[in-house]
Amino acid sequence: MRIFVTGASGFIGSAVVLELIGAGHQVVGLARSAAALTAAGVEVVRGTLDDLEVLRDTAAASDGVIHLAFNGERAFTGDYQGAADADRRVVDTFGDALAGTDRPLVLATGFIGFPTGRAVTEQDAPTIDGSPYVIRSATAQAALAFASRGVRSSVVRVSPTVHGEGDYGWVPHLVATARAKNVSAYIGDGANRWPAVHRLDIARLFRLAVEKAPAGSALHGVAEEGVALRDIAEVIGRHLDVPVTSVAPEAAEEHFTWLSPFMSLDVPVSNALTRELLDWQPTHPSLLEDLAKGHYFHTPATT
């Protein structure tokens, strides 16, 4: 298959590209800079997520699309609404380009808007309440509805913790915070859980989805249903040789900054239906095993 991938040079996308190429697929990647993708054997299409005509034409000329990109820089510098609205335009463009073809469109999304405190299943749908942070979940629901227009659409709900070499997300922020404050912390009793998945395991899931996920499938890119925040803090504390302690909820924002709203969430997620549907079996290290390897704790270079 000739597969168009947005976000092909990212942390997850670069693993997806290698997974696809290793399975014999041809990959077309959207990029502003071609060097890294070309070296990996990717055909590069120059452009951004704002170039809707380029996206439409490339999707129409492909056997399938995997949409991983999102303008995170715009989103997390004060304009999440604008970034989410732009993403909806991209997804609608892909839907129009693939309508009536039965070709696959696989969309990366997350777990905002889902119930907390119990394991979310693939059959759960998000609550769309008008919050800007729920817009991406609404976009994912719209993508699933493309199945009625002759698109083999599916969504991969990506774990908030995707770990592995090169991770620059939540866990590195926790490590940096513990190093800066000389304490590794969690909120309350730390029993609340984050789901997790290794980037190489989720890369395989994206390949399986584009190859054979039925139209309208919601898939869970989660290898571990939930890892307790206290367990994560303890491994970080051990590696940095700093105390491990609880932070009161009212002090969380000061301690964890932008991550504080997520630090007290209990968001276990089931992957049973995804495993059964696609015969997906995560095989790479768990989050705590990955932390134990030590690569998260390399001392940052100084200039």
PDB file of C-alpha atoms in Angstrom:
ATOM      1  CA  MET A   1       0.000   0.000   0.000  1.00  0.00           C
ATOM      2  CA  ARG A   2       0.981   3.597  -0.603  1.00  0.00           C
ATOM      3  CA  ILE A   3       0.241   5.288   2.742  1.00  0.00           C
ATOM      4  CA  PHE A   4       0.204   9.014   3.397  1.00  0.00           C
ATOM      5  CA  VAL A   5       1.385   9.825   6.942  1.00  0.00           C
ATOM      6  CA  THR A   6       1.164  13.222   8.615  1.00  0.00           C
ATOM      7  CA  GLY A   7       3.466  13.747  11.571  1.00  0.00           C
ATOM      8  CA  ALA A   8       5.853  11.241  10.013  1.00  0.00           C
ATOM      9  CA  SER A   9       8.965  12.744  11.609  1.00  0.00           C
ATOM     10  CA  GLY A  10       7.562  12.876  15.157  1.00  0.00           C
ATOM     11  CA  PHE A  11       8.224  10.637  18.139  1.00  0.00           C
ATOM     12  CA  ILE A  12       5.391   8.262  17.259  1.00  0.00           C
ATOM     13  CA  GLY A  13       5.374   8.998  13.531  1.00  0.00           C
ATOM     14  CA  SER A  14       9.002   8.040  12.960  1.00  0.00           C
ATOM     15  CA  ALA A  15       8.316   4.650  14.540  1.00  0.00           C
ATOM     16  CA  VAL A  16       5.149   4.228  12.451  1.00  0.00           C
ATOM     17  CA  VAL A  17       7.132   4.979   9.281  1.00  0.00           C
ATOM     18  CA  LEU A  18       9.709   2.293  10.035  1.00  0.00           C
ATOM     19  CA  GLU A  19       6.958  -0.182  10.941  1.00  0.00           C
ATOM     20  CA  LEU A  20       5.156   0.455   7.647  1.00  0.00           C
ATOM     21  CA  ILE A  21       8.303   0.259   5.527  1.00  0.00           C
ATOM     22  CA  GLY A  22       9.349  -2.919   7.332  1.00  0.00           C
ATOM     23  CA  ALA A  23       6.006  -4.467   6.371  1.00  0.00           C
ATOM     24  CA  GLY A  24       6.534  -3.615   2.700  1.00  0.00           C
ATOM     25  CA  HIS A  25       4.442  -0.468   2.413  1.00  0.00           C
ATOM     26  CA  GLN A  26       5.407   2.705   0.557  1.00  0.00           C
ATOM     27  CA  VAL A  27       5.224   5.795   2.754  1.00  0.00           C
ATOM     28  CA  VAL A  28       4.503   9.359   1.717  1.00  0.00           C
ATOM     29  CA  GLY A  29       5.201  11.872   4.486  1.00  0.00           C
ATOM     30  CA  LEU A  30       4.129  15.480   4.942  1.00  0.00           C
ATOM     31  CA  ALA A  31       7.044  17.639   6.052  1.00  0.00           C
ATOM     32  CA  ARG A  32       8.508  21.122   6.010  1.00  0.00           C
ATOM     33  CA  SER A  33      12.009  19.599   6.035  1.00  0.00           C
ATOM     34  CA  ALA A  34      12.799  16.488   4.035  1.00  0.00           C
ATOM     35  CA  ALA A  35      16.180  15.284   5.281  1.00  0.00           C
ATOM     36  CA  ALA A  36      15.232  12.838   8.058  1.00  0.00           C
ATOM     37  CA  LEU A  37      12.305  11.346   6.165  1.00  0.00           C
ATOM     38  CA  THR A  38      14.223  10.933   2.923  1.00  0.00           C
ATOM     39  CA  ALA A  39      16.970   9.083   4.780  1.00  0.00           C
ATOM     40  CA  ALA A  40      14.328   6.668   6.104  1.00  0.00           C
ATOM     41  CA  GLY A  41      13.069   5.926   2.603  1.00  0.00           C
ATOM     42  CA  VAL A  42       9.994   8.159   2.705  1.00  0.00           C
ATOM     43  CA  GLU A  43       8.646  10.060  -0.289  1.00  0.00           C
ATOM     44  CA  VAL A  44       8.279  13.599   0.998  1.00  0.00           C
ATOM     45  CA  VAL A  45       5.459  15.989   0.202  1.00  0.00           C
ATOM     46  CA  ARG A  46       6.362  19.537   1.206  1.00  0.00           C
ATOM     47  CA  GLY A  47       3.680  21.362   3.154  1.00  0.00           C
ATOM     48  CA  THR A  48       1.940  21.974   6.464  1.00  0.00           C
ATOM     49  CA  LEU A  49      -1.431  21.168   7.978  1.00  0.00           C
ATOM     50  CA  ASP A  50      -2.725  24.469   6.608  1.00  0.00           C
ATOM     51  CA  ASP A  51      -2.124  23.370   2.998  1.00  0.00           C
ATOM     52  CA  LEU A  52      -5.505  21.698   2.538  1.00  0.00           C
ATOM     53  CA  GLU A  53      -5.213  21.359  -1.240  1.00  0.00           C
ATOM     54  CA  VAL A  54      -1.907  19.505  -0.864  1.00  0.00           C
ATOM     55  CA  LEU A  55      -3.433  17.246   1.791  1.00  0.00           C
ATOM     56  CA  ARG A  56      -6.500  16.491  -0.333  1.00  0.00           C
ATOM     57  CA  ASP A  57      -4.538  15.691  -3.492  1.00  0.00           C
ATOM     58  CA  THR A  58      -1.972  13.528  -1.681  1.00  0.00           C
ATOM     59  CA  ALA A  59      -4.678  11.599   0.168  1.00  0.00           C
ATOM     60  CA  ALA A  60      -6.628  11.032  -3.057  1.00  0.00           C
ATOM     61  CA  ALA A  61      -3.478   9.613  -4.695  1.00  0.00           C
ATOM     62  CA  SER A  62      -2.774   7.243  -1.766  1.00  0.00           C
ATOM     63  CA  ASP A  63      -4.139   3.857  -0.719  1.00  0.00           C
ATOM     64  CA  GLY A  64      -4.686   5.099   2.823  1.00  0.00           C
ATOM     65  CA  VAL A  65      -3.958   7.884   5.309  1.00  0.00           C
ATOM     66  CA  ILE A  66      -2.597   7.865   8.856  1.00  0.00           C
ATOM     67  CA  HIS A  67      -3.098  11.278  10.475  1.00  0.00           C
ATOM     68  CA  LEU A  68      -0.761  11.763  13.439  1.00  0.00           C
ATOM     69  CA  ALA A  69       0.107  15.449  13.233  1.00  0.00           C
ATOM     70  CA  PHE A  70      -1.328  18.163  15.454  1.00  0.00           C
ATOM     71  CA  ASN A  71      -0.099  21.710  15.882  1.00  0.00           C
ATOM     72  CA  GLY A  72       1.040  21.297  19.464  1.00  0.00           C
ATOM     73  CA  GLU A  73       3.151  24.454  19.402  1.00  0.00           C
ATOM     74  CA  ARG A  74       0.060  26.507  18.614  1.00  0.00           C
ATOM     75  CA  ALA A  75      -2.100  24.546  21.038  1.00  0.00           C
ATOM     76  CA  PHE A  76       0.116  24.890  24.074  1.00  0.00           C
ATOM     77  CA  THR A  77       1.042  28.529  23.584  1.00  0.00           C
ATOM     78  CA  GLY A  78      -2.491  29.742  24.164  1.00  0.00           C
ATOM     79  CA  ASP A  79      -4.517  28.833  21.063  1.00  0.00           C
ATOM     80  CA  TYR A  80      -5.736  25.276  21.620  1.00  0.00           C
ATOM     81  CA  GLN A  81      -9.081  26.188  20.049  1.00  0.00           C
ATOM     82  CA  GLY A  82      -7.377  27.359  16.864  1.00  0.00           C
ATOM     83  CA  ALA A  83      -5.191  24.259  16.648  1.00  0.00           C
ATOM     84  CA  ALA A  84      -8.172  21.971  17.205  1.00  0.00           C
ATOM     85  CA  ASP A  85     -10.284  23.804  14.628  1.00  0.00           C
ATOM     86  CA  ALA A  86      -7.463  23.515  12.103  1.00  0.00           C
ATOM     87  CA  ASP A  87      -7.211  19.805  12.814  1.00  0.00           C
ATOM     88  CA  ARG A  88     -10.936  19.393  12.137  1.00  0.00           C
ATOM     89  CA  ARG A  89     -10.464  21.025   8.732  1.00  0.00           C
ATOM     90  CA  VAL A  90      -7.663  18.583   7.952  1.00  0.00           C
ATOM     91  CA  VAL A  91      -9.747  15.562   8.918  1.00  0.00           C
ATOM     92  CA  ASP A  92     -12.740  16.791   6.922  1.00  0.00           C
ATOM     93  CA  THR A  93     -10.426  17.261   3.927  1.00  0.00           C
ATOM     94  CA  PHE A  94      -9.235  13.668   4.225  1.00  0.00           C
ATOM     95  CA  GLY A  95     -12.814  12.419   4.543  1.00  0.00           C
ATOM     96  CA  ASP A  96     -13.828  14.244   1.373  1.00  0.00           C
ATOM     97  CA  ALA A  97     -10.783  12.944  -0.528  1.00  0.00           C
ATOM     98  CA  LEU A  98     -11.410   9.311   0.445  1.00  0.00           C
ATOM     99  CA  ALA A  99     -15.225   9.263   0.308  1.00  0.00           C
ATOM    100  CA  GLY A 100     -16.590   6.336  -1.674  1.00  0.00           C
ATOM    101  CA  THR A 101     -13.220   4.574  -2.007  1.00  0.00           C
ATOM    102  CA  ASP A 102     -13.316   2.170   0.985  1.00  0.00           C
ATOM    103  CA  ARG A 103      -9.725   3.225   1.631  1.00  0.00           C
ATOM    104  CA  PRO A 104      -8.512   3.556   5.226  1.00  0.00           C
ATOM    105  CA  LEU A 105      -8.222   6.748   7.236  1.00  0.00           C
ATOM    106  CA  VAL A 106      -6.616   6.233  10.663  1.00  0.00           C
ATOM    107  CA  LEU A 107      -6.720   9.135  13.080  1.00  0.00           C
ATOM    108  CA  ALA A 108      -4.708   9.576  16.282  1.00  0.00           C
ATOM    109  CA  THR A 109      -6.748  10.959  19.171  1.00  0.00           C
ATOM    110  CA  GLY A 110      -6.796  10.816  22.970  1.00  0.00           C
ATOM    111  CA  PHE A 111      -8.938  10.210  26.048  1.00  0.00           C
ATOM    112  CA  ILE A 112     -10.198  13.681  26.946  1.00  0.00           C
ATOM    113  CA  GLY A 113     -13.936  13.648  27.569  1.00  0.00           C
ATOM    114  CA  PHE A 114     -14.111  10.037  28.712  1.00  0.00           C
ATOM    115  CA  PRO A 115     -15.227   8.823  32.144  1.00  0.00           C
ATOM    116  CA  THR A 116     -12.617   8.576  34.885  1.00  0.00           C
ATOM    117  CA  GLY A 117     -12.232   6.127  37.748  1.00  0.00           C
ATOM    118  CA  ARG A 118     -13.124   3.032  35.721  1.00  0.00           C
ATOM    119  CA  ALA A 119     -11.556   1.363  32.728  1.00  0.00           C
ATOM    120  CA  VAL A 120     -12.598   3.106  29.522  1.00  0.00           C
ATOM    121  CA  THR A 121     -13.466   0.600  26.786  1.00  0.00           C
ATOM    122  CA  GLU A 122     -13.440   0.884  23.015  1.00  0.00           C
ATOM    123  CA  GLN A 123     -17.233   1.007  23.094  1.00  0.00           C
ATOM    124  CA  ASP A 124     -17.275   4.186  25.209  1.00  0.00           C
ATOM    125  CA  ALA A 125     -17.871   7.497  23.458  1.00  0.00           C
ATOM    126  CA  PRO A 126     -16.616  10.858  24.727  1.00  0.00           C
ATOM    127  CA  THR A 127     -18.883  13.464  26.264  1.00  0.00           C
ATOM    128  CA  ILE A 128     -18.778  16.465  23.928  1.00  0.00           C
ATOM    129  CA  ASP A 129     -19.377  19.404  26.262  1.00  0.00           C
ATOM    130  CA  GLY A 130     -18.098  22.363  24.278  1.00  0.00           C
ATOM    131  CA  SER A 131     -14.752  22.550  26.062  1.00  0.00           C
ATOM    132  CA  PRO A 132     -11.908  23.373  23.635  1.00  0.00           C
ATOM    133  CA  TYR A 133      -9.980  20.365  24.913  1.00  0.00           C
ATOM    134  CA  VAL A 134     -12.816  18.058  23.846  1.00  0.00           C
ATOM    135  CA  ILE A 135     -12.814  19.315  20.256  1.00  0.00           C
ATOM    136  CA  ARG A 136     -10.317  16.644  19.212  1.00  0.00           C
ATOM    137  CA  SER A 137     -12.611  13.941  20.598  1.00  0.00           C
ATOM    138  CA  ALA A 138     -15.453  15.451  18.562  1.00  0.00           C
ATOM    139  CA  THR A 139     -13.218  15.357  15.491  1.00  0.00           C
ATOM    140  CA  ALA A 140     -12.491  11.690  16.148  1.00  0.00           C
ATOM    141  CA  GLN A 141     -16.210  10.931  16.345  1.00  0.00           C
ATOM    142  CA  ALA A 142     -16.701  12.735  13.028  1.00  0.00           C
ATOM    143  CA  ALA A 143     -13.937  10.634  11.484  1.00  0.00           C
ATOM    144  CA  LEU A 144     -15.648   7.438  12.617  1.00  0.00           C
ATOM    145  CA  ALA A 145     -18.832   8.664  10.951  1.00  0.00           C
ATOM    146  CA  PHE A 146     -16.987   8.742   7.610  1.00  0.00           C
ATOM    147  CA  ALA A 147     -17.667   4.998   7.530  1.00  0.00           C
ATOM    148  CA  SER A 148     -21.154   5.876   6.266  1.00  0.00           C
ATOM    149  CA  ARG A 149     -19.529   7.709   3.332  1.00  0.00           C
ATOM    150  CA  GLY A 150     -17.466   4.784   2.127  1.00  0.00           C
ATOM    151  CA  VAL A 151     -14.273   5.453   4.096  1.00  0.00           C
ATOM    152  CA  ARG A 152     -12.669   2.654   6.144  1.00  0.00           C
ATOM    153  CA  SER A 153     -12.130   5.051   9.006  1.00  0.00           C
ATOM    154  CA  SER A 154     -10.779   4.177  12.439  1.00  0.00           C
ATOM    155  CA  VAL A 155      -9.351   6.078  15.385  1.00  0.00           C
ATOM    156  CA  VAL A 156      -6.506   5.092  17.663  1.00  0.00           C
ATOM    157  CA  ARG A 157      -6.991   6.594  21.106  1.00  0.00           C
ATOM    158  CA  VAL A 158      -3.391   7.121  22.109  1.00  0.00           C
ATOM    159  CA  SER A 159      -2.263   6.622  25.683  1.00  0.00           C
ATOM    160  CA  PRO A 160      -1.232   9.900  27.356  1.00  0.00           C
ATOM    161  CA  THR A 161       2.055   8.178  28.159  1.00  0.00           C
ATOM    162  CA  VAL A 162       3.873   6.915  25.078  1.00  0.00           C
ATOM    163  CA  HIS A 163       7.338   6.003  26.252  1.00  0.00           C
ATOM    164  CA  GLY A 164      10.662   4.943  24.797  1.00  0.00           C
ATOM    165  CA  GLU A 165      13.998   6.429  23.724  1.00  0.00           C
ATOM    166  CA  GLY A 166      13.481  10.030  22.634  1.00  0.00           C
ATOM    167  CA  ASP A 167      10.298  10.627  24.659  1.00  0.00           C
ATOM    168  CA  TYR A 168       9.716  14.335  25.285  1.00  0.00           C
ATOM    169  CA  GLY A 169       6.263  14.167  26.894  1.00  0.00           C
ATOM    170  CA  TRP A 170       4.828  13.760  30.366  1.00  0.00           C
ATOM    171  CA  VAL A 171       7.398  11.446  31.937  1.00  0.00           C
ATOM    172  CA  PRO A 172      10.434  13.584  31.005  1.00  0.00           C
ATOM    173  CA  HIS A 173       8.578  16.545  32.523  1.00  0.00           C
ATOM    174  CA  LEU A 174       8.160  14.613  35.776  1.00  0.00           C
ATOM    175  CA  VAL A 175      11.855  13.733  35.746  1.00  0.00           C
ATOM    176  CA  ALA A 176      12.847  17.352  35.078  1.00  0.00           C
ATOM    177  CA  THR A 177      10.537  18.564  37.851  1.00  0.00           C
ATOM    178  CA  ALA A 178      11.968  16.078  40.336  1.00  0.00           C
ATOM    179  CA  ARG A 179      15.493  17.075  39.400  1.00  0.00           C
ATOM    180  CA  ALA A 180      14.750  20.803  39.686  1.00  0.00           C
ATOM    181  CA  LYS A 181      12.861  20.557  42.986  1.00  0.00           C
ATOM    182  CA  ASN A 182      15.009  17.794  44.489  1.00  0.00           C
ATOM    183  CA  VAL A 183      11.941  15.691  45.255  1.00  0.00           C
ATOM    184  CA  SER A 184       9.893  13.188  43.248  1.00  0.00           C
ATOM    185  CA  ALA A 185       6.217  13.795  43.949  1.00  0.00           C
ATOM    186  CA  TYR A 186       2.699  12.549  43.376  1.00  0.00           C
ATOM    187  CA  ILE A 187      -0.666  13.953  44.493  1.00  0.00           C
ATOM    188  CA  GLY A 188      -2.558  12.550  47.477  1.00  0.00           C
ATOM    189  CA  ASP A 189      -1.980   8.831  47.912  1.00  0.00           C
ATOM    190  CA  GLY A 190      -0.685   8.454  44.346  1.00  0.00           C
ATOM    191  CA  ALA A 191      -2.990   5.523  43.624  1.00  0.00           C
ATOM    192  CA  ASN A 192      -4.489   7.162  40.524  1.00  0.00           C
ATOM    193  CA  ARG A 193      -3.441   5.564  37.246  1.00  0.00           C
ATOM    194  CA  TRP A 194      -2.111   6.559  33.824  1.00  0.00           C
ATOM    195  CA  PRO A 195      -2.296   4.130  30.907  1.00  0.00           C
ATOM    196  CA  ALA A 196       0.965   3.643  29.029  1.00  0.00           C
ATOM    197  CA  VAL A 197       2.330   2.136  25.815  1.00  0.00           C
ATOM    198  CA  HIS A 198       5.747   1.781  24.233  1.00  0.00           C
ATOM    199  CA  ARG A 199       6.155   3.725  20.984  1.00  0.00           C
ATOM    200  CA  LEU A 200       7.107   0.597  19.051  1.00  0.00           C
ATOM    201  CA  ASP A 201       3.985  -1.223  20.213  1.00  0.00           C
ATOM    202  CA  ILE A 202       1.699   1.619  19.181  1.00  0.00           C
ATOM    203  CA  ALA A 203       3.512   1.912  15.857  1.00  0.00           C
ATOM    204  CA  ARG A 204       2.526  -1.680  15.131  1.00  0.00           C
ATOM    205  CA  LEU A 205      -1.060  -0.896  16.101  1.00  0.00           C
ATOM    206  CA  PHE A 206      -1.221   1.949  13.579  1.00  0.00           C
ATOM    207  CA  ARG A 207       0.049  -0.418  10.879  1.00  0.00           C
ATOM    208  CA  LEU A 208      -2.544  -3.038  11.747  1.00  0.00           C
ATOM    209  CA  ALA A 209      -5.248  -0.383  11.762  1.00  0.00           C
ATOM    210  CA  VAL A 210      -4.438   0.902   8.284  1.00  0.00           C
ATOM    211  CA  GLU A 211      -4.154  -2.643   6.982  1.00  0.00           C
ATOM    212  CA  LYS A 212      -7.293  -4.210   8.396  1.00  0.00           C
ATOM    213  CA  ALA A 213      -9.309  -2.261  10.983  1.00  0.00           C
ATOM    214  CA  PRO A 214     -13.025  -2.396  10.060  1.00  0.00           C
ATOM    215  CA  ALA A 215     -14.753   0.861   9.194  1.00  0.00           C
ATOM    216  CA  GLY A 216     -15.887   2.758  12.267  1.00  0.00           C
ATOM    217  CA  SER A 217     -13.435   1.067  14.678  1.00  0.00           C
ATOM    218  CA  ALA A 218     -12.315   2.780  17.876  1.00  0.00           C
ATOM    219  CA  LEU A 219      -9.002   1.283  18.967  1.00  0.00           C
ATOM    220  CA  HIS A 220      -7.039   1.719  22.185  1.00  0.00           C
ATOM    221  CA  GLY A 221      -3.331   2.383  21.871  1.00  0.00           C
ATOM    222  CA  VAL A 222      -2.700   1.257  25.428  1.00  0.00           C
ATOM    223  CA  ALA A 223      -0.468  -1.599  26.553  1.00  0.00           C
ATOM    224  CA  GLU A 224      -0.885  -1.127  30.311  1.00  0.00           C
ATOM    225  CA  GLU A 225      -4.343  -0.346  31.634  1.00  0.00           C
ATOM    226  CA  GLY A 226      -2.976   1.939  34.300  1.00  0.00           C
ATOM    227  CA  VAL A 227       0.284   2.585  36.132  1.00  0.00           C
ATOM    228  CA  ALA A 228      -0.022   4.177  39.575  1.00  0.00           C
ATOM    229  CA  LEU A 229       1.515   7.647  39.777  1.00  0.00           C
ATOM    230  CA  ARG A 230       3.183   6.766  43.065  1.00  0.00           C
ATOM    231  CA  ASP A 231       4.991   3.851  41.388  1.00  0.00           C
ATOM    232  CA  ILE A 232       6.277   6.196  38.680  1.00  0.00           C
ATOM    233  CA  ALA A 233       7.427   8.729  41.297  1.00  0.00           C
ATOM    234  CA  GLU A 234       9.233   6.032  43.260  1.00  0.00           C
ATOM    235  CA  VAL A 235      11.275   4.896  40.248  1.00  0.00           C
ATOM    236  CA  ILE A 236      12.143   8.495  39.421  1.00  0.00           C
ATOM    237  CA  GLY A 237      13.159   9.168  43.019  1.00  0.00           C
ATOM    238  CA  ARG A 238      15.318   6.065  43.110  1.00  0.00           C
ATOM    239  CA  HIS A 239      17.199   6.975  39.930  1.00  0.00           C
ATOM    240  CA  LEU A 240      17.723  10.606  40.920  1.00  0.00           C
ATOM    241  CA  ASP A 241      18.422   9.732  44.565  1.00  0.00           C
ATOM    242  CA  VAL A 242      15.853  12.242  45.807  1.00  0.00           C
ATOM    243  CA  PRO A 243      13.019  11.812  48.340  1.00  0.00           C
ATOM    244  CA  VAL A 244       9.615  10.601  47.188  1.00  0.00           C
ATOM    245  CA  THR A 245       6.681  12.424  48.728  1.00  0.00           C
ATOM    246  CA  SER A 246       3.032  13.380  48.375  1.00  0.00           C
ATOM    247  CA  VAL A 247       1.935  16.863  47.320  1.00  0.00           C
ATOM    248  CA  ALA A 248      -1.393  18.231  48.543  1.00  0.00           C
ATOM    249  CA  PRO A 249      -3.922  18.913  45.754  1.00  0.00           C
ATOM    250  CA  GLU A 250      -3.888  22.647  46.489  1.00  0.00           C
ATOM    251  CA  ALA A 251      -0.108  22.741  45.947  1.00  0.00           C
ATOM    252  CA  ALA A 252      -0.132  20.686  42.737  1.00  0.00           C
ATOM    253  CA  GLU A 253      -0.197  23.598  40.286  1.00  0.00           C
ATOM    254  CA  GLU A 254       2.827  25.224  41.842  1.00  0.00           C
ATOM    255  CA  HIS A 255       4.756  21.964  41.868  1.00  0.00           C
ATOM    256  CA  PHE A 256       3.808  20.387  38.532  1.00  0.00           C
ATOM    257  CA  THR A 257       2.952  23.547  36.495  1.00  0.00           C
ATOM    258  CA  TRP A 258       1.212  22.687  33.188  1.00  0.00           C
ATOM    259  CA  LEU A 259       0.949  18.986  34.051  1.00  0.00           C
ATOM    260  CA  SER A 260      -0.929  19.560  37.318  1.00  0.00           C
ATOM    261  CA  PRO A 261      -4.493  19.131  35.915  1.00  0.00           C
ATOM    262  CA  PHE A 262      -3.580  15.618  34.767  1.00  0.00           C
ATOM    263  CA  MET A 263      -1.602  14.489  37.799  1.00  0.00           C
ATOM    264  CA  SER A 264      -4.681  13.670  39.891  1.00  0.00           C
ATOM    265  CA  LEU A 265      -6.729  12.026  37.129  1.00  0.00           C
ATOM    266  CA  ASP A 266      -7.492   8.330  37.414  1.00  0.00           C
ATOM    267  CA  VAL A 267      -7.822   7.176  33.785  1.00  0.00           C
ATOM    268  CA  PRO A 268      -7.470   3.400  33.454  1.00  0.00           C
ATOM    269  CA  VAL A 269      -8.138   2.137  29.922  1.00  0.00           C
ATOM    270  CA  SER A 270      -8.955  -1.338  28.635  1.00  0.00           C
ATOM    271  CA  ASN A 271      -7.446  -2.662  25.405  1.00  0.00           C
ATOM    272  CA  ALA A 272      -9.223  -6.043  25.321  1.00  0.00           C
ATOM    273  CA  LEU A 273     -11.332  -5.391  22.226  1.00  0.00           C
ATOM    274  CA  THR A 274      -8.394  -3.904  20.305  1.00  0.00           C
ATOM    275  CA  ARG A 275      -6.247  -6.951  21.020  1.00  0.00           C
ATOM    276  CA  GLU A 276      -9.024  -9.274  19.914  1.00  0.00           C
ATOM    277  CA  LEU A 277      -9.995  -7.331  16.793  1.00  0.00           C
ATOM    278  CA  LEU A 278      -6.504  -6.893  15.340  1.00  0.00           C
ATOM    279  CA  ASP A 279      -4.545  -9.615  17.150  1.00  0.00           C
ATOM    280  CA  TRP A 280      -2.361  -6.874  18.598  1.00  0.00           C
ATOM    281  CA  GLN A 281       0.003  -8.064  21.319  1.00  0.00           C
ATOM    282  CA  PRO A 282       2.267  -5.440  22.933  1.00  0.00           C
ATOM    283  CA  THR A 283       5.700  -6.970  23.462  1.00  0.00           C
ATOM    284  CA  HIS A 284       8.004  -4.103  24.367  1.00  0.00           C
ATOM    285  CA  PRO A 285       9.017  -2.976  27.888  1.00  0.00           C
ATOM    286  CA  SER A 286       6.418  -1.612  30.294  1.00  0.00           C
ATOM    287  CA  LEU A 287       6.690   1.991  31.487  1.00  0.00           C
ATOM    288  CA  LEU A 288       8.402   1.045  34.765  1.00  0.00           C
ATOM    289  CA  GLU A 289      10.756  -1.335  32.939  1.00  0.00           C
ATOM    290  CA  ASP A 290      11.597   1.433  30.484  1.00  0.00           C
ATOM    291  CA  LEU A 291      12.252   3.872  33.328  1.00  0.00           C
ATOM    292  CA  ALA A 292      14.500   1.307  34.980  1.00  0.00           C
ATOM    293  CA  LYS A 293      16.768   1.259  31.906  1.00  0.00           C
ATOM    294  CA  GLY A 294      17.983   4.733  32.828  1.00  0.00           C
ATOM    295  CA  HIS A 295      17.721   6.612  29.526  1.00  0.00           C
ATOM    296  CA  TYR A 296      15.160   9.017  31.037  1.00  0.00           C
ATOM    297  CA  PHE A 297      17.751  10.148  33.564  1.00  0.00           C
ATOM    298  CA  HIS A 298      20.655  11.233  31.397  1.00  0.00           C
ATOM    299  CA  THR A 299      21.879  14.568  32.679  1.00  0.00           C
ATOM    300  CA  PRO A 300      20.858  17.319  30.234  1.00  0.00           C
ATOM    301  CA  ALA A 301      23.748  18.721  28.236  1.00  0.00           C
ATOM    302  CA  THR A 302      24.963  22.190  29.167  1.00  0.00           C
ATOM    303  CA  THR A 303      26.213  24.804  26.739  1.00  0.00           C
TER     304      THR A 303
END
